[in-house]
Structure formats: structure tokens, C-alpha cells
Coordinates of C-alpha atoms and ligand atoms in Angstrom, one line a residue:
M237 CA -26.1 17.3 1.9
L238 CA -23.7 14.6 0.9
P239 CA -20.7 15.6 -1.4
T240 CA -21.3 15.4 -5.2
T241 CA -19.2 14.8 -8.4
A242 CA -20.4 17.9 -10.4
G243 CA -17.7 19.5 -12.6
L244 CA -15.0 17.0 -11.8
D245 CA -14.2 15.9 -15.3
D246 CA -13.6 19.5 -16.6
E247 CA -11.2 20.2 -13.7
R248 CA -9.3 17.0 -14.3
A249 CA -8.9 17.5 -17.9
E250 CA -7.0 20.6 -17.3
R251 CA -4.2 18.7 -15.3
T252 CA -1.3 17.5 -17.3
V253 CA 1.1 14.7 -16.7
P254 CA 4.4 16.2 -15.6
P255 CA 7.5 15.3 -17.6
P256 CA 9.4 12.3 -16.3
A257 CA 12.3 12.8 -14.2
V258 CA 15.5 12.8 -16.1
E259 CA 18.3 13.4 -13.8
E260 CA 19.1 10.0 -12.5
H261 CA 22.1 8.7 -10.4
P262 CA 23.0 5.0 -10.4
L263 CA 24.2 3.8 -7.0
P264 CA 27.0 1.3 -6.5
R265 CA 25.8 -2.3 -7.1
L266 CA 25.2 -4.6 -3.9
A267 CA 26.3 -8.0 -4.2
G268 CA 22.8 -9.6 -4.0
T269 CA 21.1 -12.8 -4.0
P270 CA 20.0 -14.0 -7.6
L271 CA 16.3 -13.6 -8.4
P272 CA 14.3 -15.7 -10.7
G273 CA 13.3 -14.1 -14.1
R274 CA 9.8 -15.6 -13.8
L275 CA 8.0 -18.2 -11.7
A276 CA 8.3 -21.8 -12.9
A277 CA 4.9 -23.0 -14.0
E278 CA 3.6 -25.3 -16.7
A279 CA 2.8 -23.7 -20.1
P280 CA -0.6 -21.9 -20.3
G281 CA -3.4 -24.4 -21.3
W282 CA -5.9 -21.8 -22.1
T283 CA -5.9 -18.2 -23.4
R284 CA -8.5 -15.4 -23.2
E285 CA -8.5 -11.9 -24.8
V286 CA -9.9 -8.8 -23.0
D287 CA -9.4 -5.1 -23.2
V288 CA -8.3 -4.6 -19.7
V289 CA -7.3 -7.1 -17.1
V290 CA -7.3 -5.9 -13.6
V291 CA -5.4 -8.0 -11.1
G292 CA -6.7 -7.4 -7.5
S293 CA -10.3 -6.7 -6.2
G294 CA -9.9 -4.1 -3.3
V295 CA -11.1 -0.5 -3.6
A296 CA -8.5 0.3 -6.5
G297 CA -9.1 -2.7 -8.5
L298 CA -12.9 -2.8 -8.4
T299 CA -13.0 1.1 -9.0
A300 CA -10.7 0.6 -12.0
A301 CA -12.8 -2.2 -13.4
L302 CA -16.1 0.0 -13.0
E303 CA -14.6 3.1 -14.3
C304 CA -12.9 1.4 -17.3
R305 CA -16.5 0.0 -18.3
E306 CA -18.2 3.3 -17.7
R307 CA -15.6 5.1 -19.8
M308 CA -14.7 2.6 -22.5
G309 CA -18.1 2.0 -23.7
P310 CA -20.7 -0.9 -23.5
D311 CA -18.6 -3.3 -25.7
S312 CA -15.6 -3.1 -23.6
L313 CA -14.4 -6.4 -21.9
V314 CA -12.9 -6.1 -18.4
M315 CA -11.7 -9.0 -16.3
V316 CA -10.9 -8.9 -12.5
V317 CA -8.5 -11.6 -11.4
T318 CA -8.4 -12.1 -7.7
K319 CA -6.3 -14.5 -5.7
D320 CA -9.0 -15.4 -3.1
V321 CA -12.7 -14.6 -3.2
V322 CA -13.3 -11.2 -4.4
A323 CA -13.7 -9.5 -1.0
A324 CA -10.8 -11.1 0.7
G325 CA -8.1 -8.3 0.1
S326 CA -6.8 -5.5 2.5
T327 CA -9.6 -3.0 1.8
R328 CA -12.0 -4.9 3.9
W329 CA -9.8 -4.6 6.9
A330 CA -9.4 -0.8 6.7
Q331 CA -11.0 0.6 10.0
G332 CA -10.3 4.3 10.3
G333 CA -11.7 5.6 7.1
I334 CA -11.1 7.8 4.0
A335 CA -9.7 11.1 4.4
S336 CA -11.0 14.1 2.1
V337 CA -11.8 17.7 2.4
Q338 CA -15.5 17.7 3.4
A339 CA -15.7 19.8 6.5
E340 CA -16.8 23.5 6.6
G341 CA -13.5 25.4 6.8
D342 CA -11.2 22.7 5.7
T343 CA -9.3 23.4 2.5
V344 CA -7.4 21.4 -0.2
A345 CA -4.2 23.3 0.7
E346 CA -4.5 22.1 4.4
H347 CA -5.0 18.5 3.5
V348 CA -2.1 18.9 0.9
T349 CA 0.1 20.2 3.6
D350 CA -0.7 17.6 6.2
T351 CA 0.1 15.0 3.4
L352 CA 3.4 16.6 2.5
V353 CA 4.4 17.0 6.1
A354 CA 3.7 13.4 6.8
G355 CA 5.6 12.3 3.7
A356 CA 8.9 13.7 5.0
G357 CA 10.0 15.4 1.8
L358 CA 9.5 12.5 -0.6
C359 CA 5.9 13.2 -1.9
E360 CA 5.4 14.3 -5.3
P361 CA 3.6 17.5 -4.9
A362 CA 1.7 17.2 -8.2
A363 CA 0.4 13.8 -7.2
V364 CA -0.7 15.0 -3.8
E365 CA -2.5 17.9 -5.4
V366 CA -4.4 15.4 -7.6
L367 CA -5.1 13.2 -4.7
V368 CA -6.6 15.9 -2.5
S369 CA -8.4 18.0 -5.1
E370 CA -10.0 14.9 -6.8
G371 CA -10.6 13.0 -3.7
P372 CA -13.9 14.5 -2.5
A373 CA -15.7 13.8 -5.8
E374 CA -14.6 10.2 -5.6
V375 CA -15.8 9.9 -2.1
A376 CA -19.2 11.2 -3.6
T377 CA -19.1 8.5 -6.3
L378 CA -18.6 5.9 -3.6
V379 CA -21.9 7.2 -2.0
E380 CA -23.6 7.0 -5.4
R381 CA -22.4 3.4 -5.7
G382 CA -24.2 2.6 -2.4
T383 CA -21.5 3.1 0.3
Q384 CA -23.2 4.1 3.5
F385 CA -20.9 6.2 5.4
D386 CA -21.7 7.2 9.1
L387 CA -23.6 10.5 9.3
D388 CA -23.9 13.0 11.9
A389 CA -27.2 14.3 13.4
S390 CA -27.6 16.9 10.6
G391 CA -27.1 14.3 7.9
Q392 CA -23.6 15.3 7.0
L393 CA -20.7 12.8 6.8
A394 CA -19.5 12.2 10.3
L395 CA -15.8 13.1 10.3
T396 CA -13.0 12.2 12.7
R397 CA -9.3 12.7 12.9
E398 CA -6.3 10.5 12.8
G399 CA -2.6 11.0 13.1
G400 CA -1.0 14.0 11.2
H401 CA -4.4 15.6 10.2
H402 CA -4.9 19.1 11.5
R403 CA -8.6 18.9 10.7
N404 CA -11.6 16.4 11.2
R405 CA -11.7 14.9 7.7
I406 CA -11.8 11.2 8.0
A407 CA -15.2 9.6 6.8
H408 CA -16.1 6.2 8.3
A409 CA -18.7 3.5 8.0
G410 CA -20.0 1.0 10.4
G411 CA -18.0 2.8 13.1
D412 CA -14.7 1.3 12.4
A413 CA -15.7 -1.1 9.5
T414 CA -15.1 1.4 6.7
G415 CA -13.1 -0.8 4.3
A416 CA -15.8 -3.7 4.6
E417 CA -18.7 -1.2 3.8
I418 CA -16.8 0.2 0.7
E419 CA -15.9 -3.3 -0.5
R420 CA -19.4 -4.4 -0.1
A421 CA -20.8 -1.6 -2.2
L422 CA -18.2 -2.0 -4.9
V423 CA -18.5 -5.9 -5.2
A424 CA -22.3 -5.4 -5.5
S425 CA -21.6 -2.9 -8.3
V426 CA -19.1 -5.2 -10.1
R427 CA -21.4 -8.1 -9.9
T428 CA -24.2 -6.4 -11.7
D429 CA -22.0 -5.5 -14.7
P430 CA -22.2 -8.0 -17.4
G431 CA -19.1 -6.6 -19.1
I432 CA -16.9 -7.4 -16.0
E433 CA -15.8 -11.0 -15.7
I434 CA -14.5 -11.9 -12.2
V435 CA -12.1 -14.8 -11.9
E436 CA -11.7 -15.7 -8.3
Q437 CA -9.1 -18.2 -6.7
A438 CA -6.6 -17.0 -9.5
L439 CA -2.9 -16.1 -8.8
V440 CA -1.2 -13.9 -11.3
L441 CA 2.0 -15.6 -12.2
D442 CA 3.8 -13.0 -14.4
L443 CA 3.3 -10.6 -16.9
L444 CA 3.4 -11.5 -20.6
P445 CA 6.3 -9.7 -22.3
G446 CA 5.5 -7.9 -25.5
R447 CA 7.0 -5.0 -27.6
T448 CA 5.8 -1.6 -28.7
E449 CA 5.9 -0.6 -32.5
D450 CA 9.4 0.8 -31.7
G451 CA 10.7 -2.4 -30.2
A452 CA 10.6 -1.2 -26.6
P453 CA 9.7 -3.6 -23.9
A454 CA 6.0 -3.7 -23.1
V455 CA 3.3 -5.9 -21.3
A456 CA 1.0 -8.0 -23.4
G457 CA -1.1 -9.6 -20.6
I458 CA -0.7 -11.9 -17.7
T459 CA -0.2 -15.6 -17.0
L460 CA -2.1 -16.9 -14.1
H461 CA -3.2 -20.0 -12.2
V462 CA -6.7 -20.7 -11.7
L463 CA -7.9 -23.0 -9.0
G464 CA -11.2 -24.3 -10.1
E465 CA -13.1 -26.4 -12.5
G466 CA -14.1 -25.9 -16.1
T467 CA -12.4 -24.1 -19.0
R468 CA -10.4 -21.7 -16.9
Q469 CA -8.7 -24.3 -14.7
G470 CA -4.8 -24.4 -14.2
V471 CA -2.3 -22.2 -15.8
G472 CA -3.7 -19.7 -18.5
A473 CA -2.9 -16.6 -20.3
V474 CA -4.9 -13.5 -20.5
R475 CA -4.0 -11.3 -23.4
A476 CA -5.0 -7.6 -22.8
R477 CA -4.4 -4.1 -24.2
A478 CA -3.9 -3.0 -20.6
V479 CA -2.9 -4.7 -17.3
V480 CA -3.9 -2.8 -14.2
L481 CA -2.0 -4.0 -11.2
A482 CA -4.1 -3.4 -7.9
T483 CA -2.7 -6.3 -5.8
G484 CA -2.4 -4.3 -2.6
G485 CA 0.4 -4.7 0.0
I486 CA 3.3 -6.9 0.9
G487 CA 2.9 -7.2 4.8
Q488 CA 3.4 -10.9 4.7
I489 CA 7.2 -10.4 4.2
Y490 CA 7.0 -9.8 8.0
A491 CA 6.3 -12.1 10.9
V492 CA 3.6 -9.8 12.3
T493 CA 1.5 -7.5 10.3
T494 CA -1.9 -6.0 9.9
N495 CA -2.3 -7.4 6.5
P496 CA -4.3 -10.4 5.6
P497 CA -2.5 -13.7 4.4
V498 CA -3.1 -12.8 0.8
S499 CA -0.9 -9.8 1.0
T500 CA 2.2 -11.6 -0.5
G501 CA 3.2 -8.8 -2.9
D502 CA 2.4 -10.8 -6.0
G503 CA 2.0 -7.8 -8.2
V504 CA 5.1 -6.1 -7.0
A505 CA 7.2 -9.2 -7.7
A506 CA 5.7 -9.8 -11.1
A507 CA 6.4 -6.2 -12.0
L508 CA 9.9 -6.4 -10.7
R509 CA 10.6 -9.5 -12.8
A510 CA 9.1 -7.8 -16.0
G511 CA 11.3 -4.8 -15.7
A512 CA 9.1 -2.3 -14.0
R513 CA 10.6 0.4 -11.8
L514 CA 9.9 0.1 -8.2
R515 CA 10.3 3.3 -6.1
D516 CA 10.8 4.0 -2.4
V517 CA 10.2 0.5 -1.3
E518 CA 12.2 0.7 1.8
F519 CA 9.5 2.8 3.3
I520 CA 7.3 0.3 5.1
Q521 CA 5.0 1.9 7.5
F522 CA 4.7 0.4 10.9
H523 CA 1.2 1.0 12.4
P524 CA 1.9 2.2 16.0
T525 CA -1.0 0.6 17.6
V526 CA -1.6 -3.1 16.8
L527 CA -3.1 -5.4 19.4
F528 CA -0.2 -7.0 21.3
L529 CA -1.1 -10.8 21.6
G530 CA 2.2 -11.9 23.2
T531 CA 5.8 -12.3 21.9
G532 CA 4.9 -15.6 20.1
A533 CA 1.9 -14.1 18.0
R534 CA 2.5 -14.4 14.2
G535 CA 0.7 -13.4 11.0
Q536 CA -2.2 -11.0 10.8
L537 CA -3.0 -9.1 14.1
P538 CA -6.0 -6.9 14.8
L539 CA -5.5 -3.2 14.4
V540 CA -6.5 -0.6 17.2
S541 CA -7.3 2.1 14.7
E542 CA -5.9 5.7 15.1
A543 CA -9.4 6.9 15.2
V544 CA -9.5 5.7 18.8
R545 CA -6.9 8.4 19.5
G546 CA -8.8 10.7 17.2
E547 CA -11.8 10.4 19.5
G548 CA -9.7 11.0 22.6
G549 CA -7.8 7.7 23.4
L550 CA -4.4 8.1 24.9
L551 CA -1.0 6.4 24.8
V552 CA 0.5 5.5 28.1
N553 CA 3.5 3.5 29.3
S554 CA 3.4 0.7 31.8
A555 CA 3.5 3.2 34.7
G556 CA 0.3 4.7 33.1
E557 CA 2.2 7.8 32.1
R558 CA 1.5 9.7 28.7
F559 CA 4.8 9.7 26.7
M560 CA 3.7 11.6 23.6
V561 CA 3.3 15.0 25.2
G562 CA 6.2 17.1 24.4
Q563 CA 7.4 15.0 21.6
H564 CA 5.2 16.6 19.0
E565 CA 2.6 19.4 18.9
L566 CA 0.1 16.8 18.0
A567 CA 1.0 14.5 20.7
E568 CA -0.8 11.2 20.4
L569 CA -2.0 12.3 16.9
A570 CA 1.4 13.0 15.4
P571 CA 2.1 11.5 12.1
R572 CA 2.4 7.7 12.2
D573 CA 6.3 7.4 11.8
V574 CA 6.6 9.8 14.7
V575 CA 4.3 7.9 17.1
A576 CA 5.7 4.5 16.1
K577 CA 9.3 5.6 16.7
A578 CA 8.2 7.1 20.1
I579 CA 6.6 3.8 21.1
M580 CA 9.6 1.9 20.0
K581 CA 11.9 4.1 22.0
E582 CA 9.6 4.0 25.1
M583 CA 9.5 0.2 24.9
A584 CA 13.4 0.1 24.8
R585 CA 13.5 2.5 27.7
E586 CA 11.2 0.6 29.8
G587 CA 12.5 -2.9 28.6
T588 CA 8.9 -4.0 27.7
D589 CA 7.5 -5.2 24.4
H590 CA 4.3 -3.2 24.4
V591 CA 2.7 0.0 25.5
Y592 CA -1.1 0.8 26.0
V593 CA -4.0 2.6 24.4
D594 CA -6.1 4.0 27.1
G595 CA -9.6 4.4 25.7
R596 CA -11.5 3.9 28.9
M597 CA -12.7 7.5 28.9
L598 CA -14.7 6.8 25.7
G599 CA -17.3 4.8 27.6
E600 CA -19.3 1.7 26.6
E601 CA -21.6 3.5 24.2
T602 CA -18.8 5.0 22.2
W603 CA -16.9 1.7 22.1
R604 CA -20.1 -0.2 20.9
V605 CA -21.3 2.3 18.3
R606 CA -18.0 3.8 17.0
F607 CA -15.5 0.9 17.5
P608 CA -17.4 -2.5 17.3
T609 CA -14.7 -4.3 15.3
I610 CA -12.0 -3.3 17.7
L611 CA -14.1 -4.0 20.8
H612 CA -14.9 -7.4 19.5
S613 CA -11.2 -8.2 18.6
C614 CA -10.1 -7.0 22.2
R615 CA -12.8 -9.0 23.9
V616 CA -11.9 -12.2 22.0
A617 CA -8.4 -11.5 23.3
G618 CA -9.8 -11.2 26.9
I619 CA -9.3 -7.5 27.0
D620 CA -12.2 -5.1 27.7
P621 CA -11.3 -1.6 26.5
V622 CA -14.3 -0.2 28.4
T623 CA -12.4 -1.0 31.6
D624 CA -9.0 -2.1 30.7
L625 CA -5.9 -0.6 29.0
I626 CA -5.2 -2.2 25.5
P627 CA -1.8 -3.5 25.0
V628 CA -0.4 -2.4 21.7
A629 CA 2.9 -2.6 19.7
P630 CA 3.9 -1.4 16.2
A631 CA 3.6 -3.9 13.4
A632 CA 4.1 -3.8 9.5
H633 CA 1.0 -2.0 8.0
Y634 CA 1.6 -0.3 4.7
F635 CA 3.8 -0.2 1.6
C636 CA 4.4 3.4 1.1
G637 CA 6.5 2.7 -2.1
G638 CA 5.7 0.4 -5.1
V639 CA 5.5 0.1 -8.8
E640 CA 6.4 3.8 -9.9
T641 CA 3.6 5.4 -11.9
D642 CA 2.9 8.8 -13.4
L643 CA -0.3 10.7 -12.6
D644 CA -2.4 8.4 -14.9
G645 CA -1.1 5.2 -13.2
A646 CA 1.1 4.4 -16.1
T647 CA 4.4 2.5 -15.4
N648 CA 7.6 2.6 -17.4
L649 CA 6.2 -0.4 -19.3
P650 CA 3.7 0.4 -22.0
G651 CA 0.5 -1.6 -21.3
L652 CA 1.2 -1.8 -17.6
Y653 CA -0.6 0.4 -15.0
A654 CA -0.9 0.3 -11.1
C655 CA -3.1 1.8 -8.6
G656 CA -3.6 1.5 -4.8
E657 CA -1.1 0.1 -2.3
V658 CA 0.9 -1.7 -5.1
A659 CA 1.7 1.5 -6.9
S660 CA 4.1 4.4 -6.0
S661 CA 2.1 7.2 -7.3
G662 CA 4.0 9.7 -5.4
V663 CA 1.3 10.7 -2.8
H664 CA 2.7 9.0 0.3
G665 CA 6.4 9.9 0.3
A666 CA 8.4 8.3 3.0
N667 CA 5.4 8.0 5.3
R668 CA 1.7 7.8 4.4
L669 CA -0.8 10.2 6.1
A670 CA -3.5 8.2 7.8
S671 CA -6.6 7.3 5.7
N672 CA -5.1 8.6 2.5
S673 CA -4.7 5.1 1.2
L674 CA -8.4 4.4 0.2
L675 CA -8.4 7.7 -1.4
E676 CA -5.3 7.0 -3.4
G677 CA -7.0 3.7 -4.7
L678 CA -10.0 5.5 -5.9
V679 CA -8.4 8.6 -7.3
F680 CA -5.8 6.9 -9.4
A681 CA -8.1 4.0 -10.5
V682 CA -10.3 6.6 -12.1
R683 CA -7.3 8.3 -13.7
I684 CA -6.3 5.1 -15.2
A685 CA -9.7 4.5 -16.7
E686 CA -9.8 8.0 -18.1
A687 CA -6.4 7.6 -19.6
L688 CA -7.4 4.1 -21.2
A689 CA -10.5 5.7 -22.6
R690 CA -8.6 8.4 -24.2
D691 CA -5.9 6.2 -25.6
L692 CA -6.2 2.5 -25.3
P693 CA -2.9 0.5 -26.1
P694 CA -3.0 -2.1 -29.0
L695 CA -3.4 -5.7 -28.2
R696 CA 0.3 -6.8 -28.3
E697 CA 1.6 -10.2 -29.4
P698 CA 3.2 -12.1 -26.5
L699 CA 6.9 -12.7 -27.0
E700 CA 8.5 -16.1 -26.2
D701 CA 9.5 -15.9 -22.6
A702 CA 13.2 -16.8 -22.3
R703 CA 13.5 -15.6 -18.6
E704 CA 15.1 -18.1 -16.2
A705 CA 12.4 -19.7 -14.1
W706 CA 12.7 -21.3 -10.6
L707 CA 10.8 -21.5 -7.3
L708 CA 11.7 -21.1 -3.7
D709 CA 10.8 -23.9 -1.1
P710 CA 7.8 -22.6 0.8
A711 CA 9.4 -24.0 4.0
V712 CA 11.7 -21.0 4.1
V713 CA 8.8 -18.5 4.5
P714 CA 8.9 -18.4 8.5
A715 CA 12.6 -17.9 8.3
L716 CA 12.3 -15.1 5.7
Q717 CA 9.7 -13.3 7.6
R718 CA 11.8 -13.6 11.1
T719 CA 14.7 -12.2 9.2
M720 CA 12.9 -9.2 7.8
S721 CA 11.1 -8.6 11.2
R722 CA 14.4 -8.7 13.1
D723 CA 16.7 -6.8 10.8
C724 CA 14.7 -4.8 8.3
G725 CA 11.7 -3.9 10.4
G726 CA 10.8 -0.6 12.3
L727 CA 14.5 0.1 13.4
R728 CA 17.4 -0.8 11.2
N729 CA 21.2 -0.5 11.0
A730 CA 23.9 -1.7 8.8
T731 CA 24.8 -4.7 11.0
G732 CA 21.3 -6.0 10.9
L733 CA 20.7 -5.4 7.2
E734 CA 24.0 -7.1 6.3
R735 CA 22.9 -10.0 8.5
A736 CA 19.6 -10.1 6.7
A737 CA 21.2 -9.9 3.3
G738 CA 23.3 -13.0 4.2
G739 CA 20.1 -14.8 5.5
L740 CA 18.3 -14.0 2.4
D741 CA 21.2 -15.3 0.3
R742 CA 21.1 -18.7 2.2
L743 CA 17.3 -18.9 1.9
G744 CA 17.5 -18.2 -1.9
G745 CA 19.5 -21.4 -2.3
R746 CA 16.6 -23.5 -1.1
R747 CA 14.6 -24.2 -4.3
T748 CA 12.0 -26.6 -5.1
T749 CA 10.6 -28.2 -8.3
E750 CA 7.2 -28.5 -7.0
A751 CA 5.0 -25.7 -8.5
G752 CA 1.9 -24.6 -6.6
L753 CA 0.4 -21.7 -4.6
A754 CA 2.7 -22.1 -1.6
A755 CA 5.9 -22.0 -3.8
W756 CA 4.8 -19.1 -6.0
E757 CA 3.9 -16.9 -3.0
A758 CA 7.2 -17.8 -1.3
T759 CA 9.2 -16.8 -4.4
N760 CA 7.1 -13.6 -4.7
L761 CA 7.8 -12.9 -0.9
F762 CA 11.5 -13.5 -1.7
C763 CA 11.6 -11.1 -4.6
V764 CA 9.9 -8.4 -2.7
A765 CA 12.0 -8.9 0.5
A766 CA 15.1 -8.6 -1.6
A767 CA 14.0 -5.3 -3.2
V768 CA 13.0 -3.9 0.2
L769 CA 16.1 -5.1 1.9
S770 CA 18.5 -3.9 -0.8
S771 CA 16.9 -0.5 -0.8
A772 CA 16.9 -0.2 2.9
R773 CA 20.7 -1.0 2.8
Q774 CA 21.2 1.8 0.1
R775 CA 19.4 4.6 2.0
E776 CA 21.8 5.8 4.5
E777 CA 19.6 8.2 6.4
S778 CA 16.5 8.2 8.6
R779 CA 13.4 9.6 7.1
G780 CA 9.7 8.8 7.6
A781 CA 9.2 5.1 8.0
H782 CA 12.8 4.2 7.3
W783 CA 14.6 4.5 10.7
R784 CA 18.3 3.6 10.9
D785 CA 20.1 4.0 14.3
D786 CA 23.5 4.2 12.5
F787 CA 22.3 7.2 10.3
G788 CA 19.9 8.9 12.7
E789 CA 19.2 12.0 10.7
R790 CA 17.4 13.1 7.7
R791 CA 20.1 13.9 5.1
E792 CA 19.6 16.6 2.4
S793 CA 21.6 14.5 0.0
W794 CA 19.1 11.8 0.3
Q795 CA 16.1 14.0 -0.4
R796 CA 15.7 11.6 -3.5
H797 CA 13.5 8.9 -4.6
L798 CA 15.2 5.5 -4.7
V799 CA 14.3 3.5 -7.7
V800 CA 15.0 -0.3 -7.8
Q801 CA 14.8 -2.4 -10.9
A802 CA 15.9 -6.0 -12.1
D803 CA 18.9 -6.2 -14.3
G804 CA 19.2 -10.0 -15.2
D805 CA 19.1 -11.8 -11.9
Q806 CA 20.3 -8.8 -10.0
L807 CA 18.9 -5.6 -8.5
V808 CA 20.2 -2.1 -9.5
H809 CA 19.4 1.0 -7.7
R810 CA 19.3 4.8 -8.8
L811 CA 18.4 8.1 -7.3
T812 CA 15.8 10.2 -8.9
P813 CA 14.8 14.0 -8.0
V814 CA 11.7 14.7 -6.1
G815 CA 9.3 17.3 -7.8
T816 CA 10.0 20.7 -6.8
E817 CA 8.3 21.7 -3.6
T818 CA 7.3 25.3 -3.1
A819 CA 9.0 27.1 -0.4
A820 CA 5.8 27.4 1.6
E821 CA 5.5 23.7 1.7
T822 CA 9.0 23.2 2.8
A823 CA 8.6 25.8 5.6
A824 CA 5.4 24.1 6.8
E825 CA 7.0 20.7 6.9
E826 CA 10.1 22.0 8.8
S827 CA 8.1 23.9 11.3
A828 CA 5.9 20.9 12.0
R829 CA 8.8 18.6 12.7
Ligands
SIN1146 C1 -6.1 3.1 11.2 O1 -7.5 3.0 11.3 O2 -5.5 3.5 12.2 C2 -5.5 2.7 10.0 C3 -6.0 3.6 8.9 C4 -5.0 3.8 7.9 O3 -4.0 3.0 7.8 O4 -4.9 4.7 7.2

């Protein structure tokens, strides 16, 4: 029996949105590099009106579009705007799978605990509860929409484990091609819905400023640039009652990442410029096992999924010795931050730039059936995992923070919603639990659609946009990426962070008047890097994916979210409380660490 969606709507309706955090502490301002108020671009040459514009076409964006249409009725108009072709985002690169409570004996409470433990004290418990309890039914909806997960001999979902999970609860497809299969099914569903208009090769530039009836800042739509021919060519404006950001990650602020080239943080940057609150953006998860292709390798590198370790693969150093044993009760399957740090320490101890995954014991058949994508990437690089050790090193993988949202995906700006990697819904805390990300994209996309079906904002009149506009010279991007990798990467300290701040300051002075994709992306990378770097400078502790060797311990006084927001051309930071954890959760977390 595959999972079903029966009873989900009733359960969900009973949950309420918790009151917003009120107790906020401003932090001293850091002298920072000025940021643009908006991207310089020609005035919109065309305008379109829709009910909902979804920016991004991964699991979160496509689910949001489909669910809005289902819940808002047959006359609703939804537009999906995507920078490349519709299937080009991060979702299709997801290997390991999608975590949810499916196995006999597994429970919501256990998945919640594993998520909270991985999140190192910064998860919002109410958001985690929503994610885990609503997740199984959303996996069932994916099956109904045509996703073909791998099944075991009895026709049940085949489930594996990844780091931080105490149970087998990761469903996968095509062996290690889970994201690609989910994306295939969702793209097919979206393409058959006449109420969803897909605009490809379209970069969102900025959010259109609007006002609520009470005069508060709000979002009235987007401006975008469409590469193409016909009526939608060039810069345009889409007025919408709701803008749903689902633009994915920001991995391209680093020199080496698992993220595709499109992951330039366009949604995060546009939200920041519009006045949205970003939360916990210093927590960039470095995936421990990314194929090491030499010190000169740059850009997107192939992942060696944690599922390889979930199936029995081991981590060894250059002497062939396991080094995770004794470091954590789960050894190679410890939460991702623990494994990444242990690898970095082992590399420093040995004076090497990589360690190895040993998957030789899995045998050729398992490699072929279970990990065809990784097998192919390794063989292309001249490594045969059936007979060879696989060289790996940590690389930037996942943005744990993002645009702050409530449990319905709403941001502080009326009319603006966010889901998936671009959002900080509160489920990941300081370190995401493996394979919770596709689940987050699904669950919170559905909740946005439900909220919009209940209470669709009015179409707002865009205001005149007086924000200062400029663009960064795209030639600075490699230097920006090197700076972030060297000084604001997996291991940080004040000296490096100050050096990086000086570096960004200098790069920020290199501007261009030539608008175009390269300059827009470069400026977005710059805005995002400034937010990440300044937040990393502020957080004086080590927690989850934020590791500082000058503040090596977790500090009680920093058990707070860090919010960053634009104030004019500068960034301001404030601390906000984390939802109250129960004593049981705190105890479970402490004993696991
Ligand atoms: C992996 O397969 O190791 C990555 C999955 C994830 O990022 O959750």
C-alpha cells in the first residue's frame, strides 16, 4: 500500500499560526558596504495581471502553482516565472530523497526529534511539527501526481537512511535520481493545466512596492526580464495579488557548490531589497561528501549522496582508517554539520584536501541500480566506486535560513510569500536534517495555497519606485566567490570575516551601467553575500552549520534567531527568540550531541 492523503485537510485546519515573536534585540550596526535599493533596468515595457505569480519552478514552486489552482477555483490565474527552462533548478539534482514517516514503527515524534537535534536549537518546533505530521500525505500527493518512487519487494516505498535519522524514512526514485523524477511528474502536471502560464527564461528583477489599506509597505507584483520573442520580451511587470518566492538556493556565492549555476539567490536578494526580513542566513550547510575533482575545480560539483553511507558506505582518511567512529553515536551517519566538521578536521590533521567514501562493499549491482547517477559522475571523473575509494570534500550545499515566514508561508510584507529553500520557515534551524528539504518545499507550498484560498489579498496599485538603482560589474563574481569560500565558508573566524568584509567593500565599488543577466545576477550574489557575511560576523558562537574557531562553543545567549533586514543602503540585525522547546526535546538534543 502506498501512502494516502485521507483526512489531511481536517487535521491541518486545526493548527493555528503562532503569534509573531515580539521580543527583539537590535544588534550594534556593522559598518557595511552599501547595497542597491533595486536593480538598474529599463522601465517595464509590458504589464500582465494574474492572481498569483510564483517565482521558481522546483518542487516548491510547481507545487504552489498546482495547489493554488486546485484550491482557488477554475477561474484563478497563476503564472510561473522561471529563469531557465522549467526543469533547470536545484530540485532535479536532489539525489538522496524525501524524508517522511512511512515505515512500520516510525513515528512523527521520532522524526520531529531527529529534525530538532540536527537543527541545533534553532528550529521552530511548531514548524517542525507541521512539516513532519503533514509530510506523509504530501508524499502521497506526489505519488498521485505521477511520481514513481522505488518500491520494495512487497510494493511498499523502499526507504533508506541518511545522516541524523534514527530510522529508515527516506523515499527515493530512480535509485539516486529522486529530484529529477519528482520534477518530471510536477512539470507534466503543470503543463496540462490551462490556468497555469509558464514563462521561461525570465529573471525576476525586483518586487513591485505597494501599500496596504493601512499604509503599510506591501508587495504588488514583480518586475522581470524575459529573454524571448513576442509580447513578453524584455523588461515587464506582473501585477499580482500574491507573489510566491520559490527561487531555491544561493550556492553560487561560493566557488565550489553542489548547486546549479541558476542558484544565484535572486529571490532572496529581491526580498531583501524590498524590506523583507531574512532569518538565520549565516547557516550555510556544507555537504560533507562532494566529489573532489582537484583544488582547481570550480562551480557545480557532483554530490556523493549520504544515502551511500546510509546503505553501508564508510568514510576513511588517506591511511584507509575510519575516523567517524567515536565522534558521534551514529558515526558516518551523524548529522551533516558534525560529519562536515569532522572531515575538515581530519583534512587539517592529515594536511590533505580530501578524504574518501569507501563504497566498494556495496558491489557493482547496488551501485548500478541504487546509485546510477553517482556511478556515472564518478566514472566520468575516472573513478570506479566499485573498485576505488571516492575522493570527497565538503562544499556549499544548502541555505538553511532565508526569507522569514510564518506557518502559512507569509512574510512580513503583505502579498509576499516564500517556500522551499529560499524561505526560513523554521524547520531547519542551524542545520537541516538530510532529505527534509523536498518535504519542506511540498508542505509549505500547500499551506500557502490554502492560506490564499482562504484569504486572497487585493490587487494592489504599484507605487512609484524611488529606490536607488545600480549594478555590479559581473567581472567581480569569481573574486566574490573566492572571498566567500576562503573567509566565510565551512570554518570561520573574526580575522577572515573582517578580511571578507573589506573584500566585499572593494568589490562593491566596481559598478557597471550595462544592464543584463550577468550584471543582475552579479548584483544579487553581492546582496546575498553581504547578508550572509554580516550575519556570520554578528553570530559569535559555533552552532550547526556556522563554525567559528574563535568562538568554538555553542552559547546559550545565542540561542536566538538572527534577523537581517535592509535599512536604506545598509543592513541591520536583530535577535529574536526561538519558539519554546519542550524539556523533552531539549534533553533529547543534549544527549544526542
Ligand atoms: C544527499 O543525498 O546526500 C543530499 C540530500 C539532501 O541534501 O538532503
